[in-house]
Coordinates of N, CA, C and O in Angstrom, one line a residue:
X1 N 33.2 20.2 22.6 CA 32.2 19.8 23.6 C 30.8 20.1 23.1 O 29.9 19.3 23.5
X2 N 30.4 21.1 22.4 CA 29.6 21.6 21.8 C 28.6 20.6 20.8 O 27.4 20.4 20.7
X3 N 29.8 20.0 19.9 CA 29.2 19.2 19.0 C 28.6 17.8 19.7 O 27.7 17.3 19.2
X4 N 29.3 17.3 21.0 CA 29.3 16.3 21.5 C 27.7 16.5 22.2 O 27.0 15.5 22.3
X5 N 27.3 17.7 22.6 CA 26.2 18.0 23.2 C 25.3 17.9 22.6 O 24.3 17.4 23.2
X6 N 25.2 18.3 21.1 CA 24.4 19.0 19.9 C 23.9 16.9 19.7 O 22.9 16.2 19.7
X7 N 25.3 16.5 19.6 CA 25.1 14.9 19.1 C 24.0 14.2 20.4 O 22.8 13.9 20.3
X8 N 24.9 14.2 21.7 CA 23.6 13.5 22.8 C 22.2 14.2 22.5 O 21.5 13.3 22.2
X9 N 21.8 14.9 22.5 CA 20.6 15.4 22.3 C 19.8 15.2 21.5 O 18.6 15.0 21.8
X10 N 20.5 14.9 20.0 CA 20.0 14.3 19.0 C 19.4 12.8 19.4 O 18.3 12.4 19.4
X11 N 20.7 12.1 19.9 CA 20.4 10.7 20.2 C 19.6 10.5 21.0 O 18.8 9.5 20.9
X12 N 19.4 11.4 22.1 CA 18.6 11.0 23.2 C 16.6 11.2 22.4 O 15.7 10.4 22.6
X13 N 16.6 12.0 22.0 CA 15.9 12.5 20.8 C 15.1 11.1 20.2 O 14.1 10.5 20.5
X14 N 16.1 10.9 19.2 CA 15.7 10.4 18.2 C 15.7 8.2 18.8 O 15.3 7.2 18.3
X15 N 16.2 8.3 19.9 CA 16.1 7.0 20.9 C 14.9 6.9 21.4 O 14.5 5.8 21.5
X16 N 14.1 8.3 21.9 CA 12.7 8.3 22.5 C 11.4 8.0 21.3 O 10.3 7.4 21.4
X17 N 11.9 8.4 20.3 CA 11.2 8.5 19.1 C 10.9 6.8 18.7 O 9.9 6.2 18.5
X18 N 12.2 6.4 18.6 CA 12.0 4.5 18.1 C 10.7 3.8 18.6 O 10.4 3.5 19.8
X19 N 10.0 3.4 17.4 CA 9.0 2.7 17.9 C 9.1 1.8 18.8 O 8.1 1.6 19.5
X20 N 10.2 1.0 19.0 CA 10.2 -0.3 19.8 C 11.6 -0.5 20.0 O 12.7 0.0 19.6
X21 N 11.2 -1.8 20.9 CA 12.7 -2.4 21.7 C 12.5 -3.5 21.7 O 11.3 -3.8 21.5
X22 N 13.5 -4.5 21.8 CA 13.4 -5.5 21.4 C 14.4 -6.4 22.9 O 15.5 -6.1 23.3
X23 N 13.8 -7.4 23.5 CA 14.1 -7.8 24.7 C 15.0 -9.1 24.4 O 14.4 -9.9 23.6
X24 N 16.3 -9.5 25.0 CA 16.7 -10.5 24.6 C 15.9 -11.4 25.8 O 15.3 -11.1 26.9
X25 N 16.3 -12.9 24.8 CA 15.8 -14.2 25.4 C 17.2 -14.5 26.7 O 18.3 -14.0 26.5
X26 N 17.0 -15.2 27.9 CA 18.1 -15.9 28.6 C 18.9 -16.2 27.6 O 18.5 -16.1 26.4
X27 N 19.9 -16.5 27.7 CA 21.2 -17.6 26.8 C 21.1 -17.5 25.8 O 21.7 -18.4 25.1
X28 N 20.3 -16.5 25.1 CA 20.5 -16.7 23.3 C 21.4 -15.5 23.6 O 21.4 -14.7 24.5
X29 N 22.4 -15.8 22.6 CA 23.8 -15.1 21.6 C 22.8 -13.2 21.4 O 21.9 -13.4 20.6
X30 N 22.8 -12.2 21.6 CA 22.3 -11.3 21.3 C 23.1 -10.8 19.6 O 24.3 -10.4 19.4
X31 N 22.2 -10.9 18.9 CA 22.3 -10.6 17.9 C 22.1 -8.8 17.7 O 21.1 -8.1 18.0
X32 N 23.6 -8.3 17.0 CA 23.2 -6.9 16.6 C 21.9 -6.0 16.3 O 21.9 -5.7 15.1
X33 N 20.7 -5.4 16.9 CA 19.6 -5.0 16.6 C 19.7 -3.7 16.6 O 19.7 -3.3 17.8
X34 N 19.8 -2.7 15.5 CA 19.6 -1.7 15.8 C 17.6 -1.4 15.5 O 17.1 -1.5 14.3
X35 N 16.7 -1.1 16.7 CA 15.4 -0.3 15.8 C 15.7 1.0 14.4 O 16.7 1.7 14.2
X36 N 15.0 0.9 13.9 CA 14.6 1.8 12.6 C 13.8 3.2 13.4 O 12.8 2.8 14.1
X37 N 14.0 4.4 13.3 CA 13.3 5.3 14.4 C 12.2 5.5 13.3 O 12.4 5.1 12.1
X38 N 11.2 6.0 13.6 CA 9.6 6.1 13.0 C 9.8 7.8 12.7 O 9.7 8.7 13.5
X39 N 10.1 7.7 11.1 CA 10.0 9.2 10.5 C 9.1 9.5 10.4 O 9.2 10.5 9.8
X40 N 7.8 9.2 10.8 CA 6.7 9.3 11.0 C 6.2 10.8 12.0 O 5.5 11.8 12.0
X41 N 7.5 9.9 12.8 CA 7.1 10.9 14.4 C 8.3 11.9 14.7 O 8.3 12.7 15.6
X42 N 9.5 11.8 13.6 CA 10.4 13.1 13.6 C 10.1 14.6 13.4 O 10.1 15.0 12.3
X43 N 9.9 15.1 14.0 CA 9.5 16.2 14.6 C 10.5 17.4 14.6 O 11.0 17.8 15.6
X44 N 11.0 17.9 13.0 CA 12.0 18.6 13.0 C 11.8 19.8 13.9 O 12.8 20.1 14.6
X45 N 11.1 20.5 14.0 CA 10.7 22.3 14.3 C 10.9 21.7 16.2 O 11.4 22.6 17.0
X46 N 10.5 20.0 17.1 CA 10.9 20.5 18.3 C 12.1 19.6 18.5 O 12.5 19.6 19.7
X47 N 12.9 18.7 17.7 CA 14.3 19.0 17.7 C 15.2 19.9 17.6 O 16.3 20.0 18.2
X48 N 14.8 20.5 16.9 CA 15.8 21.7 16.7 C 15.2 22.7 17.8 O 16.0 23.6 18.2
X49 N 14.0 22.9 18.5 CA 13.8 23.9 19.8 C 14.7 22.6 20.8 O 15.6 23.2 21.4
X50 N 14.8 21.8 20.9 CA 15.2 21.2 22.1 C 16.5 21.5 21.6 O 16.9 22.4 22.3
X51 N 17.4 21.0 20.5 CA 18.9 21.4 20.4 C 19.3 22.5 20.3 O 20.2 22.6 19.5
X52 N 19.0 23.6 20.8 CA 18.7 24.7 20.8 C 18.6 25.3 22.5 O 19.2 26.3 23.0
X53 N 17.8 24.6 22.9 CA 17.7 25.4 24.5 C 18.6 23.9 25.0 O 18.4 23.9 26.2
X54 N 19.4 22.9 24.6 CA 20.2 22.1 25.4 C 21.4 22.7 25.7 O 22.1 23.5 25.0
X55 N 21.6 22.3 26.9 CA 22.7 23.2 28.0 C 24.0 22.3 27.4 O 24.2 21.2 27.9
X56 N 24.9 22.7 26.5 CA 26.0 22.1 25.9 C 27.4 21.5 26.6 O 28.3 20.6 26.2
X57 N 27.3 22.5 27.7 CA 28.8 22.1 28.2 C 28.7 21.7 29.5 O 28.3 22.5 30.4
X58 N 29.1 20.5 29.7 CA 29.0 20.7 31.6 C 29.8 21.3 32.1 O 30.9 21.4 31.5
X59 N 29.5 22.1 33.4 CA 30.8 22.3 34.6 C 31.4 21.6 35.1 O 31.2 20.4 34.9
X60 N 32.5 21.9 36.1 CA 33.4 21.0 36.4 C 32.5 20.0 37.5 O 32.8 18.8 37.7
X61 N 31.5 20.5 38.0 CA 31.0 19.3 39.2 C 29.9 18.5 37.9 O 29.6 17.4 38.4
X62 N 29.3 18.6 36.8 CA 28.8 17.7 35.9 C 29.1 16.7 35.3 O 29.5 17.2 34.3
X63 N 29.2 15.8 35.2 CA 28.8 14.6 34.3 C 28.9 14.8 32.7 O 27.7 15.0 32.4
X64 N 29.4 14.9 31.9 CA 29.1 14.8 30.2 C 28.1 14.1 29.9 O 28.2 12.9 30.4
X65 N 27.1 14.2 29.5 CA 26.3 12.8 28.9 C 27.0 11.4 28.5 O 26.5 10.3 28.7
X66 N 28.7 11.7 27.4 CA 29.2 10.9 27.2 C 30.3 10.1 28.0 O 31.2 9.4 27.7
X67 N 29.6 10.6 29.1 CA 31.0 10.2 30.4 C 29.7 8.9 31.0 O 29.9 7.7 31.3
X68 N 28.5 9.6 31.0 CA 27.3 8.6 31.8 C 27.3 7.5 30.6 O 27.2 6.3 31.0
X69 N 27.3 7.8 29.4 CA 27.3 6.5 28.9 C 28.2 5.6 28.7 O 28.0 4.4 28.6
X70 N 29.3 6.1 28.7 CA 30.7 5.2 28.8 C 30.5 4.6 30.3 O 30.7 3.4 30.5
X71 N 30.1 5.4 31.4 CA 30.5 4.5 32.5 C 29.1 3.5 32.7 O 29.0 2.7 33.7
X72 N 28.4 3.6 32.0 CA 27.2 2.9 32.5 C 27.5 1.7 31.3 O 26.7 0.7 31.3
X73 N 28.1 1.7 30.7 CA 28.1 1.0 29.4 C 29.4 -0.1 29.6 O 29.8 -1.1 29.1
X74 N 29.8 0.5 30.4 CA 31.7 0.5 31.0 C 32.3 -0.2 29.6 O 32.9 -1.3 29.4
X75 N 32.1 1.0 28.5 CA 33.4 1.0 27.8 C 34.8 1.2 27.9 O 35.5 1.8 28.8
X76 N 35.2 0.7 26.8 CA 36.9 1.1 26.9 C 37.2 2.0 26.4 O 36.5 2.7 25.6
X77 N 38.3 2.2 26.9 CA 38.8 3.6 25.7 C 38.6 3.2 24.6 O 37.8 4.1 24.1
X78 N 38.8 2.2 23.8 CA 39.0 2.5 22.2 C 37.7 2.5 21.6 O 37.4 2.9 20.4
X79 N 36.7 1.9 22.8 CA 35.2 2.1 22.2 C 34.7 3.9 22.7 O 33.8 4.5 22.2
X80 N 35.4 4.3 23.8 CA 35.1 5.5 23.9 C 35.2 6.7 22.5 O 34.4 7.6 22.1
X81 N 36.5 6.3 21.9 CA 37.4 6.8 20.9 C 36.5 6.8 20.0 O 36.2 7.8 19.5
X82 N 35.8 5.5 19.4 CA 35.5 5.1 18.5 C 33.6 5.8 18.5 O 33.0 5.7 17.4
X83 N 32.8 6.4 19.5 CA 32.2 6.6 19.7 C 32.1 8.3 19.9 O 31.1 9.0 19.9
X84 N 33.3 8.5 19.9 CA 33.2 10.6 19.6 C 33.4 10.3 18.4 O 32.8 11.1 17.7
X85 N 34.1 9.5 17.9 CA 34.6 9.7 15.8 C 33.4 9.3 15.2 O 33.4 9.5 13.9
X86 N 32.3 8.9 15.6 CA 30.7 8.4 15.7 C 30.1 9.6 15.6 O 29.9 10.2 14.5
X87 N 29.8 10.0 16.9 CA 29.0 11.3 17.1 C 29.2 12.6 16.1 O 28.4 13.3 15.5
X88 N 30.9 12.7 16.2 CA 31.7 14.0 15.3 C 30.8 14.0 13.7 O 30.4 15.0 13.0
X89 N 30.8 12.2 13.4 CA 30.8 12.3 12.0 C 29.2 12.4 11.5 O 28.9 12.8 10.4
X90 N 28.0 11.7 12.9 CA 26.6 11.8 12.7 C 26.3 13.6 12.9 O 25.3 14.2 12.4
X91 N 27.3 14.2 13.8 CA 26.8 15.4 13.8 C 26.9 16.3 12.2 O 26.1 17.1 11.7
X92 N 28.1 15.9 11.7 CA 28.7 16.7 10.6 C 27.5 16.2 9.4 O 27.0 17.1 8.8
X93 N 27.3 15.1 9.2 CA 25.9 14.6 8.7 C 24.2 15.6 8.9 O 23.6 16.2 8.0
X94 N 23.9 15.5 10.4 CA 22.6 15.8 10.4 C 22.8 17.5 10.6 O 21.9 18.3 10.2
X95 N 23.8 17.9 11.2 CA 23.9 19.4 11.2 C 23.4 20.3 9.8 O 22.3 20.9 9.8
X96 N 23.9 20.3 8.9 CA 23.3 20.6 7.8 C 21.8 20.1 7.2 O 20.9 20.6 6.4
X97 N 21.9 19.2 7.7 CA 20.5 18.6 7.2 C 19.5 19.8 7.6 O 19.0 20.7 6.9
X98 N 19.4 19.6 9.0 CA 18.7 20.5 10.1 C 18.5 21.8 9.7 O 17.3 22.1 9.7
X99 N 19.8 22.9 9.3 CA 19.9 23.6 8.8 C 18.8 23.9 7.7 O 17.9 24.7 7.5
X100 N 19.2 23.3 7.2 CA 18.0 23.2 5.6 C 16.8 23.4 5.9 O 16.0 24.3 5.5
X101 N 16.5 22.1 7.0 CA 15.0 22.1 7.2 C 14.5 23.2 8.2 O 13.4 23.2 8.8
X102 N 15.3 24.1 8.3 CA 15.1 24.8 9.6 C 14.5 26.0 8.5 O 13.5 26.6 8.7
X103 N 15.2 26.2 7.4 CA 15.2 27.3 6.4 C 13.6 27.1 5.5 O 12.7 27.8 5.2
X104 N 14.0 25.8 5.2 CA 12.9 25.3 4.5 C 11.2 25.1 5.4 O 10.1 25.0 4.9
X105 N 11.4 25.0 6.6 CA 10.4 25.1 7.5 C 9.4 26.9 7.7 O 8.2 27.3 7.8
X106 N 10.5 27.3 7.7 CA 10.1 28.9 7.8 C 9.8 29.3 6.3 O 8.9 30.1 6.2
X107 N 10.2 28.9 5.1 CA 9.9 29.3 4.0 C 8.3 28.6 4.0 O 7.6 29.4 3.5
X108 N 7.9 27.8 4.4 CA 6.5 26.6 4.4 C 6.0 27.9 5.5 O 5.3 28.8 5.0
X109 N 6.2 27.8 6.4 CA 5.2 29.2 7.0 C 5.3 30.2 6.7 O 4.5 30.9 7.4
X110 N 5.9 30.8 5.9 CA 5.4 32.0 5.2 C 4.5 32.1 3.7 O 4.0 33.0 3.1
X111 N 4.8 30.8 3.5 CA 3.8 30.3 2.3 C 2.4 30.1 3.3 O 1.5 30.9 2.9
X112 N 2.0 29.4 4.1 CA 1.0 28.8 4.4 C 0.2 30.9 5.6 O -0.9 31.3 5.7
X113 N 1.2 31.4 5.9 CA 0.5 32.0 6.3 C -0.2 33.6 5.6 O -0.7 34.6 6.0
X114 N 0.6 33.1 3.8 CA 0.6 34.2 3.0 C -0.4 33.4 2.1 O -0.7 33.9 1.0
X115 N -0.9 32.3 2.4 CA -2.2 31.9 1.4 C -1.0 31.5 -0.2 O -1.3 32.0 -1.3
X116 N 0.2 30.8 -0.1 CA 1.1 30.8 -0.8 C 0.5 29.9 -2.0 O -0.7 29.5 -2.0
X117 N 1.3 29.5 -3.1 CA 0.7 28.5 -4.4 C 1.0 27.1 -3.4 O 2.0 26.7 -2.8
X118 N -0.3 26.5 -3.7 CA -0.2 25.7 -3.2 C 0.9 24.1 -3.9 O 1.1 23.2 -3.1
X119 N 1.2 24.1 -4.7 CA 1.6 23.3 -5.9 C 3.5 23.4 -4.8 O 4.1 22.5 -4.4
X120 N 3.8 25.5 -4.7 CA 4.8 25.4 -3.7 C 5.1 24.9 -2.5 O 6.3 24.7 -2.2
X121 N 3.8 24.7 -1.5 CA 3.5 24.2 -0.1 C 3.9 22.3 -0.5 O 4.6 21.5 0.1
X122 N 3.5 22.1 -1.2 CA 3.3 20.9 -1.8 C 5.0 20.2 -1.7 O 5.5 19.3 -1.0
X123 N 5.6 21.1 -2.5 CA 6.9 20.7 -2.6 C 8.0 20.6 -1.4 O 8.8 19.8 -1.0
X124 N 7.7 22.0 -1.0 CA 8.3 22.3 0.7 C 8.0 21.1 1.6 O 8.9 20.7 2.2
X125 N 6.7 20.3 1.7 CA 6.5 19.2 2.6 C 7.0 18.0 2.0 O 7.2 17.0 2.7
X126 N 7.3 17.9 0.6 CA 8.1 16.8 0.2 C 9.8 16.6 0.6 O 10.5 15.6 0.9
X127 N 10.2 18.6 0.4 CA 11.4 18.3 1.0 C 11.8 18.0 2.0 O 12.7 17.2 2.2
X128 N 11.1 18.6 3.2 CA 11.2 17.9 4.5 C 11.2 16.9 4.6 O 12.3 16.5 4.8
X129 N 9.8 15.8 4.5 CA 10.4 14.9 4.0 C 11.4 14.0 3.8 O 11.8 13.0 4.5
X130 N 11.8 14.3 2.7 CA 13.0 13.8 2.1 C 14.5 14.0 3.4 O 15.3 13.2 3.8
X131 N 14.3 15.9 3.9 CA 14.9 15.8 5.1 C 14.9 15.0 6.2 O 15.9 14.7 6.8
X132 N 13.9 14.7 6.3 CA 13.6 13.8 8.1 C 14.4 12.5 7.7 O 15.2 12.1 8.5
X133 N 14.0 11.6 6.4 CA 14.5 10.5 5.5 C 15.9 10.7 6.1 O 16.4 9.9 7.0
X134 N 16.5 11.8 5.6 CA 18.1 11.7 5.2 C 18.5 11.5 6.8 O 19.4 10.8 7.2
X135 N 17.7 12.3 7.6 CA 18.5 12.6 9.2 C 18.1 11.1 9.9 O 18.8 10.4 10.7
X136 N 16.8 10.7 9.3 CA 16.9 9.3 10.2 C 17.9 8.1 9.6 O 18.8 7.5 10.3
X137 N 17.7 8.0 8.1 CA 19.0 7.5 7.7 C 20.6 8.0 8.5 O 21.4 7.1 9.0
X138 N 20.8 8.7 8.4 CA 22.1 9.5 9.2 C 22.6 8.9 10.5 O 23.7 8.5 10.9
X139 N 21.1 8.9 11.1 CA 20.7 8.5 12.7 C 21.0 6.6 13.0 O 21.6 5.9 13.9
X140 N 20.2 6.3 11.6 CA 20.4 4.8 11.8 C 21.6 4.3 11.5 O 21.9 3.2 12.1
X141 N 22.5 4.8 10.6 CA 23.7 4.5 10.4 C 24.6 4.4 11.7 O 25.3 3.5 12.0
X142 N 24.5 5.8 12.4 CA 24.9 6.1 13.7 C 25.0 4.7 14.3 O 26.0 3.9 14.3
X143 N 24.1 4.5 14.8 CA 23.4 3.5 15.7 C 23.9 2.0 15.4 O 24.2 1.3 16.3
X144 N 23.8 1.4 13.8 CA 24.2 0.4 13.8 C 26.1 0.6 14.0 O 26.8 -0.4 14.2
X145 N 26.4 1.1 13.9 CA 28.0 1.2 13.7 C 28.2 1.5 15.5 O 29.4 1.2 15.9
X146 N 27.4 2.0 16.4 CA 27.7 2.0 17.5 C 27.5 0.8 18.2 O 28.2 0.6 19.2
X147 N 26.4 -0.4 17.7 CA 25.6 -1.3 18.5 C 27.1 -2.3 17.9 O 27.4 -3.3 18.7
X148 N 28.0 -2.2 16.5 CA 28.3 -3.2 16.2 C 29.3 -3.4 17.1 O 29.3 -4.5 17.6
X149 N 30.8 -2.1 18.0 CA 31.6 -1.5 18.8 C 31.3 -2.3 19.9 O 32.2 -2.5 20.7
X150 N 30.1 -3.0 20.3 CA 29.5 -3.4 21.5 C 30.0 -4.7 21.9 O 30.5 -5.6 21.2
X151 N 29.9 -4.8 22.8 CA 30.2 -6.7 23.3 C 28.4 -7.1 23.7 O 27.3 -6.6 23.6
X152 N 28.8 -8.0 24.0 CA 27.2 -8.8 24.3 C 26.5 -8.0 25.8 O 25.5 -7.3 25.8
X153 N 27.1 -8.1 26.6 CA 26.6 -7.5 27.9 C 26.9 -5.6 27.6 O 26.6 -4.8 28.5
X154 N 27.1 -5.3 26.9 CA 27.0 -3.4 27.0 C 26.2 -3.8 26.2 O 25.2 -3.4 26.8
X155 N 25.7 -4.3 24.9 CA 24.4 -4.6 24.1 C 23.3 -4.7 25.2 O 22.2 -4.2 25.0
X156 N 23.5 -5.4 26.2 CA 22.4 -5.9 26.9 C 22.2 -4.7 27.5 O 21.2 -4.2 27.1
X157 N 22.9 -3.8 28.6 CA 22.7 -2.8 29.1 C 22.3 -1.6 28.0 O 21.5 -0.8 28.4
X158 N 22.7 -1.5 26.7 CA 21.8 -0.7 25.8 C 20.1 -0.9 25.7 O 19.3 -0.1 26.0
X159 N 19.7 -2.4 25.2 CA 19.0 -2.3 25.5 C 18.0 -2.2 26.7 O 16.8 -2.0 26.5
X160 N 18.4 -2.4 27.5 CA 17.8 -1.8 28.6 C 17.5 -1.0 28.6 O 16.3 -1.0 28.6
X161 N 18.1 0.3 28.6 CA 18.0 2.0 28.6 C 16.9 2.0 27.5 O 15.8 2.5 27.8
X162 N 16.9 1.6 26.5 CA 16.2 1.5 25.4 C 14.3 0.9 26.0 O 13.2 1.3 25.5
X163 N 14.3 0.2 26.7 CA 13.3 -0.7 27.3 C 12.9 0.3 28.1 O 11.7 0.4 27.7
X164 N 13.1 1.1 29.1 CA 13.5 2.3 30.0 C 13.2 3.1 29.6 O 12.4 3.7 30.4
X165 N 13.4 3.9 28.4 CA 13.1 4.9 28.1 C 11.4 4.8 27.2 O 10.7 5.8 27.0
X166 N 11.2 3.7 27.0 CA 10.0 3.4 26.0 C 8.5 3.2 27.7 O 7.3 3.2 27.6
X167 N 9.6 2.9 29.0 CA 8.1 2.9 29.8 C 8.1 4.1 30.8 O 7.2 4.4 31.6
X168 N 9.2 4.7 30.5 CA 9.2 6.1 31.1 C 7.9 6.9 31.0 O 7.8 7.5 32.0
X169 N 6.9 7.1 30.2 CA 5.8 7.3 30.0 C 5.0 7.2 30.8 O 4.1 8.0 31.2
X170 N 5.3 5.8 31.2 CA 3.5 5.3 31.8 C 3.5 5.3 33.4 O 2.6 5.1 34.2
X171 N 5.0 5.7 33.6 CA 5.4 5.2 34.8 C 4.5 5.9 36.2 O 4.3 5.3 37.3
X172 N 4.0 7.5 35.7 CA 3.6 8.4 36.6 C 2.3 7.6 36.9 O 1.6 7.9 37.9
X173 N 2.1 6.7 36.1 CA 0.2 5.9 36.3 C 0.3 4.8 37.5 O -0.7 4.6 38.2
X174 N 1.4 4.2 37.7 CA 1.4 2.8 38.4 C 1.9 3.9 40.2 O 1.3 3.5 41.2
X175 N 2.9 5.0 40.4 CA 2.9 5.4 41.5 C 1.5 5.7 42.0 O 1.3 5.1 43.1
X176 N 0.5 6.4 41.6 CA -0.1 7.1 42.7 C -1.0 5.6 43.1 O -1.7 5.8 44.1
X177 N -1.0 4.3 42.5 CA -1.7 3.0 43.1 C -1.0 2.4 43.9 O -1.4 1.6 44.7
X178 N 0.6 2.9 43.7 CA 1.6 2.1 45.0 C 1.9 0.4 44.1 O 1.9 -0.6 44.7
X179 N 2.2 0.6 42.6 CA 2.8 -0.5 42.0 C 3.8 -0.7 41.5 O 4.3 -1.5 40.8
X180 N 4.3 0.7 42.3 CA 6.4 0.9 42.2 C 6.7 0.3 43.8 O 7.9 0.2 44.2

């Protein structure tokens, strides 16, 4: 349950991060879309504080994360199945990643706050880098292999959540005018 936690977190994460969403048309065929998340904006040091202070296991009166998405998704079992063998295998992926960059992050501040060679700082920011690359790679793989599991209408309610989570932002602007 642990892993499964460590995984929603990630996803929920790296879902807020995606530049964009993409809205289907009426009556067009929804074609497979997964977004590309913007390694740009991956933010290893407060993923790993957020997977870190995330509350892993529910109690018996909770919800799983992966229970809200199956039922909101209203998968089947075998897409349920197929969606822990998902998570198990994106976690076993980015977990070590993480690790590295977590090691290699603290090695970069003790260079940067020891006045270190710079030539070393240099390198440290390339491997991150290269880390964020591999975990969004990791991430995207995830994603297309889950969107493919999908039927047309749980695609459609993905994207939604996806549309949802991208105006979640702005949303606190339009209450205090009364345009909720």
């Amino acid at each position: 349950m642990k892993k499964t936690g460590i995984a929603f977190a990630l996803l929920a994460i790296l879902l807020m991060s995606c530049s964009q969403a993409l809205a289907q048309k009426p009556g067009a065929k929804p074609a497979p879309v997964t977004p590309t998340p913007d390694l740009s904006k991956l933010n290893i040091e407060r993923i790993l504080q957020q997977v870190q202070t995330t509350k892993f296991q529910a109690s018996a009166e909770e919800t799983s994360p992966l229970q809200v998405v199956a039922e909101f998704l209203q998968l089947r079992p075998g897409q349920v199945s197929e969606l822990e063998q998902l998570l198990q295998a994106r976690q076993a992926a980015i977990v070590p990643l993480f690790e590295t960059a977590q090691a290699v992050i603290q090695q970069l501040g003790i260079l940067l706050n020891t006045a270190g060679n710079p030539a070393q700082v240099g390198l440290l920011v390339i491997q991150i880098h290269v880390l964020q690359q591999q975990m969004g790679q990791a991430q995207q793989s995830f994603l297309s292999h889950f969107v493919a599991i999908l039927d047309a209408e749980q695609l459609q309610k993905l994207q939604a959540v996806r549309i949802a989570a991208q105006l979640q932002p702005i949303l606190p602007a339009f209450q205090p005018i009364f345009l909720l």
